[in-house]
PDB file of C-alpha atoms in Angstrom:
ATOM      1  CA  UNK A   1     -24.576   7.609  -2.006  1.00 85.00           C
ATOM      2  CA  UNK A   2     -22.377   9.154  -4.725  1.00 89.00           C
ATOM      3  CA  UNK A   3     -19.711  10.040  -2.154  1.00 94.00           C
ATOM      4  CA  UNK A   4     -19.805   6.477  -0.810  1.00 96.00           C
ATOM      5  CA  UNK A   5     -19.495   5.034  -4.320  1.00 96.00           C
ATOM      6  CA  UNK A   6     -16.486   7.280  -4.962  1.00 95.00           C
ATOM      7  CA  UNK A   7     -14.881   6.074  -1.727  1.00 96.00           C
ATOM      8  CA  UNK A   8     -15.504   2.394  -2.541  1.00 97.00           C
ATOM      9  CA  UNK A   9     -14.110   2.750  -6.054  1.00 97.00           C
ATOM     10  CA  UNK A  10     -11.021   4.683  -4.927  1.00 96.00           C
ATOM     11  CA  UNK A  11     -10.183   2.138  -2.220  1.00 97.00           C
ATOM     12  CA  UNK A  12     -10.619  -0.824  -4.585  1.00 97.00           C
ATOM     13  CA  UNK A  13      -8.437   0.929  -7.183  1.00 95.00           C
ATOM     14  CA  UNK A  14      -5.686   1.820  -4.703  1.00 95.00           C
ATOM     15  CA  UNK A  15      -5.763  -1.021  -2.143  1.00 94.00           C
ATOM     16  CA  UNK A  16      -7.839  -3.840  -3.747  1.00 96.00           C
ATOM     17  CA  UNK A  17     -10.230  -3.845  -0.759  1.00 97.00           C
ATOM     18  CA  UNK A  18     -12.556  -1.592   1.215  1.00 98.00           C
ATOM     19  CA  UNK A  19     -14.531  -1.855   4.472  1.00 98.00           C
ATOM     20  CA  UNK A  20     -17.751   0.175   4.757  1.00 98.00           C
ATOM     21  CA  UNK A  21     -19.472   0.331   8.139  1.00 97.00           C
ATOM     22  CA  UNK A  22     -23.245   0.908   8.365  1.00 96.00           C
ATOM     23  CA  UNK A  23     -23.706   0.198   4.655  1.00 97.00           C
ATOM     24  CA  UNK A  24     -27.304  -0.698   5.470  1.00 97.00           C
ATOM     25  CA  UNK A  25     -29.294   0.675   8.394  1.00 96.00           C
ATOM     26  CA  UNK A  26     -30.241  -1.379  11.431  1.00 96.00           C
ATOM     27  CA  UNK A  27     -33.832  -1.905  10.290  1.00 97.00           C
ATOM     28  CA  UNK A  28     -32.809  -3.306   6.891  1.00 97.00           C
ATOM     29  CA  UNK A  29     -30.078  -5.456   8.436  1.00 97.00           C
ATOM     30  CA  UNK A  30     -32.497  -6.885  11.029  1.00 97.00           C
ATOM     31  CA  UNK A  31     -35.089  -7.640   8.343  1.00 97.00           C
ATOM     32  CA  UNK A  32     -32.510  -9.551   6.260  1.00 97.00           C
ATOM     33  CA  UNK A  33     -31.400 -11.432   9.378  1.00 97.00           C
ATOM     34  CA  UNK A  34     -35.024 -12.380  10.146  1.00 97.00           C
ATOM     35  CA  UNK A  35     -35.454 -13.607   6.560  1.00 97.00           C
ATOM     36  CA  UNK A  36     -32.297 -15.692   6.891  1.00 96.00           C
ATOM     37  CA  UNK A  37     -33.602 -17.235  10.129  1.00 95.00           C
ATOM     38  CA  UNK A  38     -36.900 -18.049   8.398  1.00 96.00           C
ATOM     39  CA  UNK A  39     -35.096 -19.783   5.511  1.00 96.00           C
ATOM     40  CA  UNK A  40     -32.974 -21.691   8.017  1.00 94.00           C
ATOM     41  CA  UNK A  41     -36.127 -22.826   9.830  1.00 94.00           C
ATOM     42  CA  UNK A  42     -37.537 -24.057   6.510  1.00 95.00           C
ATOM     43  CA  UNK A  43     -34.496 -26.283   6.005  1.00 93.00           C
ATOM     44  CA  UNK A  44     -33.237 -24.296   2.999  1.00 93.00           C
ATOM     45  CA  UNK A  45     -29.563 -24.233   4.034  1.00 95.00           C
ATOM     46  CA  UNK A  46     -27.001 -26.825   2.881  1.00 93.00           C
ATOM     47  CA  UNK A  47     -23.416 -27.544   3.916  1.00 90.00           C
ATOM     48  CA  UNK A  48     -21.106 -25.578   1.633  1.00 84.00           C
ATOM     49  CA  UNK A  49     -18.859 -27.640  -0.624  1.00 75.00           C
ATOM     50  CA  UNK A  50     -15.389 -27.071  -2.045  1.00 75.00           C
ATOM     51  CA  UNK A  51     -14.371 -27.708  -5.653  1.00 69.00           C
ATOM     52  CA  UNK A  52     -16.459 -27.573  -8.818  1.00 66.00           C
ATOM     53  CA  UNK A  53     -18.375 -30.093 -10.906  1.00 65.00           C
ATOM     54  CA  UNK A  54     -17.400 -33.709 -10.270  1.00 62.00           C
ATOM     55  CA  UNK A  55     -14.754 -32.561  -7.766  1.00 64.00           C
ATOM     56  CA  UNK A  56     -17.370 -30.888  -5.538  1.00 70.00           C
ATOM     57  CA  UNK A  57     -17.516 -32.253  -1.998  1.00 78.00           C
ATOM     58  CA  UNK A  58     -18.242 -31.226   1.592  1.00 76.00           C
ATOM     59  CA  UNK A  59     -14.943 -30.928   3.465  1.00 77.00           C
ATOM     60  CA  UNK A  60     -15.617 -29.705   7.005  1.00 74.00           C
ATOM     61  CA  UNK A  61     -11.886 -29.671   7.780  1.00 84.00           C
ATOM     62  CA  UNK A  62     -11.608 -26.878   5.164  1.00 85.00           C
ATOM     63  CA  UNK A  63     -14.910 -25.030   5.608  1.00 92.00           C
ATOM     64  CA  UNK A  64     -17.843 -25.497   7.969  1.00 89.00           C
ATOM     65  CA  UNK A  65     -20.391 -22.977   6.777  1.00 93.00           C
ATOM     66  CA  UNK A  66     -23.904 -23.595   5.499  1.00 95.00           C
ATOM     67  CA  UNK A  67     -25.353 -21.651   2.570  1.00 95.00           C
ATOM     68  CA  UNK A  68     -28.597 -20.812   0.830  1.00 96.00           C
ATOM     69  CA  UNK A  69     -28.146 -19.502  -2.717  1.00 96.00           C
ATOM     70  CA  UNK A  70     -30.350 -16.643  -3.860  1.00 96.00           C
ATOM     71  CA  UNK A  71     -32.205 -17.081  -7.131  1.00 95.00           C
ATOM     72  CA  UNK A  72     -31.742 -13.982  -9.320  1.00 94.00           C
ATOM     73  CA  UNK A  73     -35.092 -14.736 -10.975  1.00 94.00           C
ATOM     74  CA  UNK A  74     -36.971 -15.221  -7.703  1.00 95.00           C
ATOM     75  CA  UNK A  75     -35.653 -12.683  -5.190  1.00 97.00           C
ATOM     76  CA  UNK A  76     -37.665 -11.674  -2.140  1.00 97.00           C
ATOM     77  CA  UNK A  77     -38.421  -7.923  -1.895  1.00 97.00           C
ATOM     78  CA  UNK A  78     -35.618  -7.545   0.679  1.00 97.00           C
ATOM     79  CA  UNK A  79     -33.114  -9.436  -1.441  1.00 97.00           C
ATOM     80  CA  UNK A  80     -34.092  -7.362  -4.489  1.00 97.00           C
ATOM     81  CA  UNK A  81     -33.550  -4.155  -2.502  1.00 98.00           C
ATOM     82  CA  UNK A  82     -30.071  -5.321  -1.493  1.00 98.00           C
ATOM     83  CA  UNK A  83     -29.222  -6.343  -5.070  1.00 98.00           C
ATOM     84  CA  UNK A  84     -30.318  -2.855  -6.147  1.00 97.00           C
ATOM     85  CA  UNK A  85     -27.744  -1.311  -3.801  1.00 97.00           C
ATOM     86  CA  UNK A  86     -25.091  -3.633  -5.212  1.00 98.00           C
ATOM     87  CA  UNK A  87     -26.048  -2.686  -8.761  1.00 98.00           C
ATOM     88  CA  UNK A  88     -25.028   0.894  -7.952  1.00 97.00           C
ATOM     89  CA  UNK A  89     -21.647  -0.378  -6.756  1.00 98.00           C
ATOM     90  CA  UNK A  90     -21.234  -2.550  -9.864  1.00 98.00           C
ATOM     91  CA  UNK A  91     -21.815   0.427 -12.137  1.00 97.00           C
ATOM     92  CA  UNK A  92     -19.448   2.633 -10.125  1.00 97.00           C
ATOM     93  CA  UNK A  93     -16.649   0.053 -10.183  1.00 97.00           C
ATOM     94  CA  UNK A  94     -17.068  -0.350 -13.932  1.00 97.00           C
ATOM     95  CA  UNK A  95     -17.013   3.413 -14.535  1.00 96.00           C
ATOM     96  CA  UNK A  96     -14.077   4.167 -12.263  1.00 94.00           C
ATOM     97  CA  UNK A  97     -12.021   0.949 -12.254  1.00 94.00           C
ATOM     98  CA  UNK A  98     -12.915  -0.543 -15.671  1.00 94.00           C
ATOM     99  CA  UNK A  99     -13.506  -4.052 -14.242  1.00 96.00           C
ATOM    100  CA  UNK A 100     -16.066  -5.227 -16.808  1.00 96.00           C
ATOM    101  CA  UNK A 101     -18.493  -6.493 -14.140  1.00 98.00           C
ATOM    102  CA  UNK A 102     -21.679  -7.871 -15.704  1.00 97.00           C
ATOM    103  CA  UNK A 103     -23.618  -9.807 -13.042  1.00 97.00           C
ATOM    104  CA  UNK A 104     -23.865 -10.764  -9.381  1.00 97.00           C
ATOM    105  CA  UNK A 105     -24.380 -14.087  -7.622  1.00 96.00           C
ATOM    106  CA  UNK A 106     -24.791 -14.506  -3.894  1.00 97.00           C
ATOM    107  CA  UNK A 107     -25.949 -16.597  -0.967  1.00 97.00           C
ATOM    108  CA  UNK A 108     -26.800 -16.332   2.694  1.00 97.00           C
ATOM    109  CA  UNK A 109     -23.965 -17.863   4.709  1.00 97.00           C
ATOM    110  CA  UNK A 110     -24.191 -19.225   8.240  1.00 97.00           C
ATOM    111  CA  UNK A 111     -21.193 -20.286  10.321  1.00 97.00           C
ATOM    112  CA  UNK A 112     -22.273 -22.367  13.340  1.00 95.00           C
ATOM    113  CA  UNK A 113     -20.268 -22.040  16.562  1.00 97.00           C
ATOM    114  CA  UNK A 114     -16.787 -23.513  16.117  1.00 96.00           C
ATOM    115  CA  UNK A 115     -16.828 -23.426  12.310  1.00 96.00           C
ATOM    116  CA  UNK A 116     -14.281 -21.739  10.048  1.00 96.00           C
ATOM    117  CA  UNK A 117     -13.035 -21.542   6.457  1.00 96.00           C
ATOM    118  CA  UNK A 118      -9.329 -22.110   5.801  1.00 95.00           C
ATOM    119  CA  UNK A 119      -7.254 -19.687   3.732  1.00 95.00           C
ATOM    120  CA  UNK A 120      -8.316 -19.544   0.060  1.00 93.00           C
ATOM    121  CA  UNK A 121      -8.857 -17.339  -2.983  1.00 92.00           C
ATOM    122  CA  UNK A 122     -12.371 -16.786  -4.363  1.00 90.00           C
ATOM    123  CA  UNK A 123     -11.116 -16.655  -7.945  1.00 84.00           C
ATOM    124  CA  UNK A 124      -9.287 -19.771  -9.126  1.00 73.00           C
ATOM    125  CA  UNK A 125      -9.022 -21.945 -12.212  1.00 70.00           C
ATOM    126  CA  UNK A 126     -12.512 -23.417 -11.890  1.00 69.00           C
ATOM    127  CA  UNK A 127     -14.214 -20.052 -11.229  1.00 76.00           C
ATOM    128  CA  UNK A 128     -12.215 -17.426 -13.192  1.00 86.00           C
ATOM    129  CA  UNK A 129     -15.328 -15.267 -13.661  1.00 93.00           C
ATOM    130  CA  UNK A 130     -15.449 -14.073 -10.035  1.00 94.00           C
ATOM    131  CA  UNK A 131     -13.821 -10.638 -10.064  1.00 96.00           C
ATOM    132  CA  UNK A 132     -14.996  -8.847  -6.909  1.00 97.00           C
ATOM    133  CA  UNK A 133     -16.089 -10.413  -3.607  1.00 98.00           C
ATOM    134  CA  UNK A 134     -18.838  -8.632  -1.617  1.00 98.00           C
ATOM    135  CA  UNK A 135     -19.790  -9.561   1.968  1.00 98.00           C
ATOM    136  CA  UNK A 136     -22.521  -7.965   4.091  1.00 98.00           C
ATOM    137  CA  UNK A 137     -22.667  -9.010   7.752  1.00 98.00           C
ATOM    138  CA  UNK A 138     -26.078  -9.389   9.370  1.00 98.00           C
ATOM    139  CA  UNK A 139     -25.269 -10.265  12.993  1.00 96.00           C
ATOM    140  CA  UNK A 140     -27.173  -8.294  15.644  1.00 91.00           C
ATOM    141  CA  UNK A 141     -24.009  -7.580  17.630  1.00 93.00           C
ATOM    142  CA  UNK A 142     -20.404  -8.742  17.746  1.00 97.00           C
ATOM    143  CA  UNK A 143     -17.483  -8.423  20.160  1.00 96.00           C
ATOM    144  CA  UNK A 144     -13.759  -9.154  19.888  1.00 96.00           C
ATOM    145  CA  UNK A 145     -14.205 -12.066  22.312  1.00 97.00           C
ATOM    146  CA  UNK A 146     -16.611 -13.808  19.924  1.00 98.00           C
ATOM    147  CA  UNK A 147     -13.796 -14.030  17.337  1.00 98.00           C
ATOM    148  CA  UNK A 148     -14.844 -15.322  13.875  1.00 98.00           C
ATOM    149  CA  UNK A 149     -13.031 -12.528  12.039  1.00 98.00           C
ATOM    150  CA  UNK A 150     -12.477 -12.409   8.303  1.00 98.00           C
ATOM    151  CA  UNK A 151      -8.674 -12.442   7.967  1.00 98.00           C
ATOM    152  CA  UNK A 152      -7.337 -10.934   4.760  1.00 98.00           C
ATOM    153  CA  UNK A 153      -3.742 -11.306   3.608  1.00 97.00           C
ATOM    154  CA  UNK A 154      -2.671  -8.141   1.783  1.00 96.00           C
ATOM    155  CA  UNK A 155       0.476  -8.439  -0.380  1.00 92.00           C
ATOM    156  CA  UNK A 156       3.072  -5.727   0.198  1.00 91.00           C
ATOM    157  CA  UNK A 157       5.666  -4.415  -2.268  1.00 89.00           C
ATOM    158  CA  UNK A 158       8.512  -6.040  -0.320  1.00 93.00           C
ATOM    159  CA  UNK A 159       6.884  -9.479  -0.721  1.00 89.00           C
ATOM    160  CA  UNK A 160       5.524  -9.639   2.824  1.00 94.00           C
ATOM    161  CA  UNK A 161       1.854  -9.867   3.792  1.00 95.00           C
ATOM    162  CA  UNK A 162      -0.138  -7.451   5.890  1.00 95.00           C
ATOM    163  CA  UNK A 163      -2.834  -9.190   7.929  1.00 97.00           C
ATOM    164  CA  UNK A 164      -6.161  -7.370   8.250  1.00 97.00           C
ATOM    165  CA  UNK A 165      -8.727  -8.895  10.626  1.00 98.00           C
ATOM    166  CA  UNK A 166     -12.329  -7.729  10.130  1.00 98.00           C
ATOM    167  CA  UNK A 167     -14.993  -8.585  12.702  1.00 98.00           C
ATOM    168  CA  UNK A 168     -18.422  -9.521  11.238  1.00 98.00           C
ATOM    169  CA  UNK A 169     -20.204  -6.497  12.690  1.00 97.00           C
ATOM    170  CA  UNK A 170     -23.810  -6.129  11.522  1.00 97.00           C
ATOM    171  CA  UNK A 171     -24.276  -3.680   8.645  1.00 97.00           C
ATOM    172  CA  UNK A 172     -20.579  -3.832   7.691  1.00 98.00           C
ATOM    173  CA  UNK A 173     -19.786  -4.354   4.002  1.00 98.00           C
ATOM    174  CA  UNK A 174     -16.435  -5.773   2.876  1.00 98.00           C
ATOM    175  CA  UNK A 175     -15.434  -5.672  -0.800  1.00 98.00           C
ATOM    176  CA  UNK A 176     -12.188  -7.003  -2.292  1.00 98.00           C
ATOM    177  CA  UNK A 177     -10.698  -8.255  -5.546  1.00 97.00           C
ATOM    178  CA  UNK A 178     -11.436 -11.986  -5.671  1.00 96.00           C
ATOM    179  CA  UNK A 179      -8.220 -12.970  -7.449  1.00 93.00           C
ATOM    180  CA  UNK A 180      -5.833 -10.849  -5.398  1.00 94.00           C
ATOM    181  CA  UNK A 181      -6.619 -11.247  -1.702  1.00 96.00           C
ATOM    182  CA  UNK A 182      -6.306 -14.627   0.012  1.00 96.00           C
ATOM    183  CA  UNK A 183      -8.505 -14.775   3.101  1.00 97.00           C
ATOM    184  CA  UNK A 184      -9.981 -17.067   5.733  1.00 97.00           C
ATOM    185  CA  UNK A 185     -12.732 -17.061   8.326  1.00 98.00           C
ATOM    186  CA  UNK A 186     -11.287 -17.690  11.777  1.00 98.00           C
ATOM    187  CA  UNK A 187     -13.120 -20.088  14.143  1.00 97.00           C
ATOM    188  CA  UNK A 188     -16.202 -18.382  15.525  1.00 98.00           C
ATOM    189  CA  UNK A 189     -17.527 -18.552  19.079  1.00 98.00           C
ATOM    190  CA  UNK A 190     -20.988 -17.353  18.024  1.00 97.00           C
ATOM    191  CA  UNK A 191     -23.309 -18.080  15.100  1.00 97.00           C
ATOM    192  CA  UNK A 192     -22.101 -15.843  12.261  1.00 97.00           C
ATOM    193  CA  UNK A 193     -24.448 -14.647   9.499  1.00 98.00           C
ATOM    194  CA  UNK A 194     -23.694 -12.861   6.235  1.00 98.00           C
ATOM    195  CA  UNK A 195     -24.651 -12.460   2.608  1.00 98.00           C
ATOM    196  CA  UNK A 196     -21.638 -13.379   0.514  1.00 97.00           C
ATOM    197  CA  UNK A 197     -21.486 -12.832  -3.216  1.00 97.00           C
ATOM    198  CA  UNK A 198     -19.440 -12.004  -6.270  1.00 97.00           C
ATOM    199  CA  UNK A 199     -19.517  -9.552  -9.117  1.00 98.00           C
ATOM    200  CA  UNK A 200     -18.673 -11.541 -12.238  1.00 97.00           C
ATOM    201  CA  UNK A 201     -17.461 -10.734 -15.745  1.00 96.00           C
ATOM    202  CA  UNK A 202     -20.085 -13.070 -17.271  1.00 95.00           C
ATOM    203  CA  UNK A 203     -23.888 -12.757 -17.529  1.00 93.00           C
TER     204      UNK A 203
END
């Protein structure tokens, strides 16, 4: 784990993002996916909104995902185990990158077939406390033909952008600096499941 934490921290420090395959094993990933399906069956998911406070509204032309927020004070055993893994990453990023990360918030995210999320930044004026974005994909399998990639736009020194497309392969963890990397979710041809969250500089 220490070697993995070193790798994550070094990549975030040097490139502002990192992709870690097989961050969780198949058994753990499948159990989280089953829990997500159970919550979905219980009607716990809601259409994700854009904006904050009084400006908050569902805009399916911008994003079409559905979410179920996790309650930090009422985590299931599986969710608590995942948060424990993230706590190790939080500490490592603070020790090695001095990011001042103090807490985590996260939700299950489900993209139905045909849905997407237009280009955006996770850290903006209304949510300045989001410092690092963390995404764990839970899908059983994924192929290029099913599309639905996370597309990240990486700024280059010459002012251009490098495009990095990341397929939502089960067990894959993607971490990036919330205020530095614009990204979008491309239209998906298959139901797409993840846990998406943020390390924050507030409690």
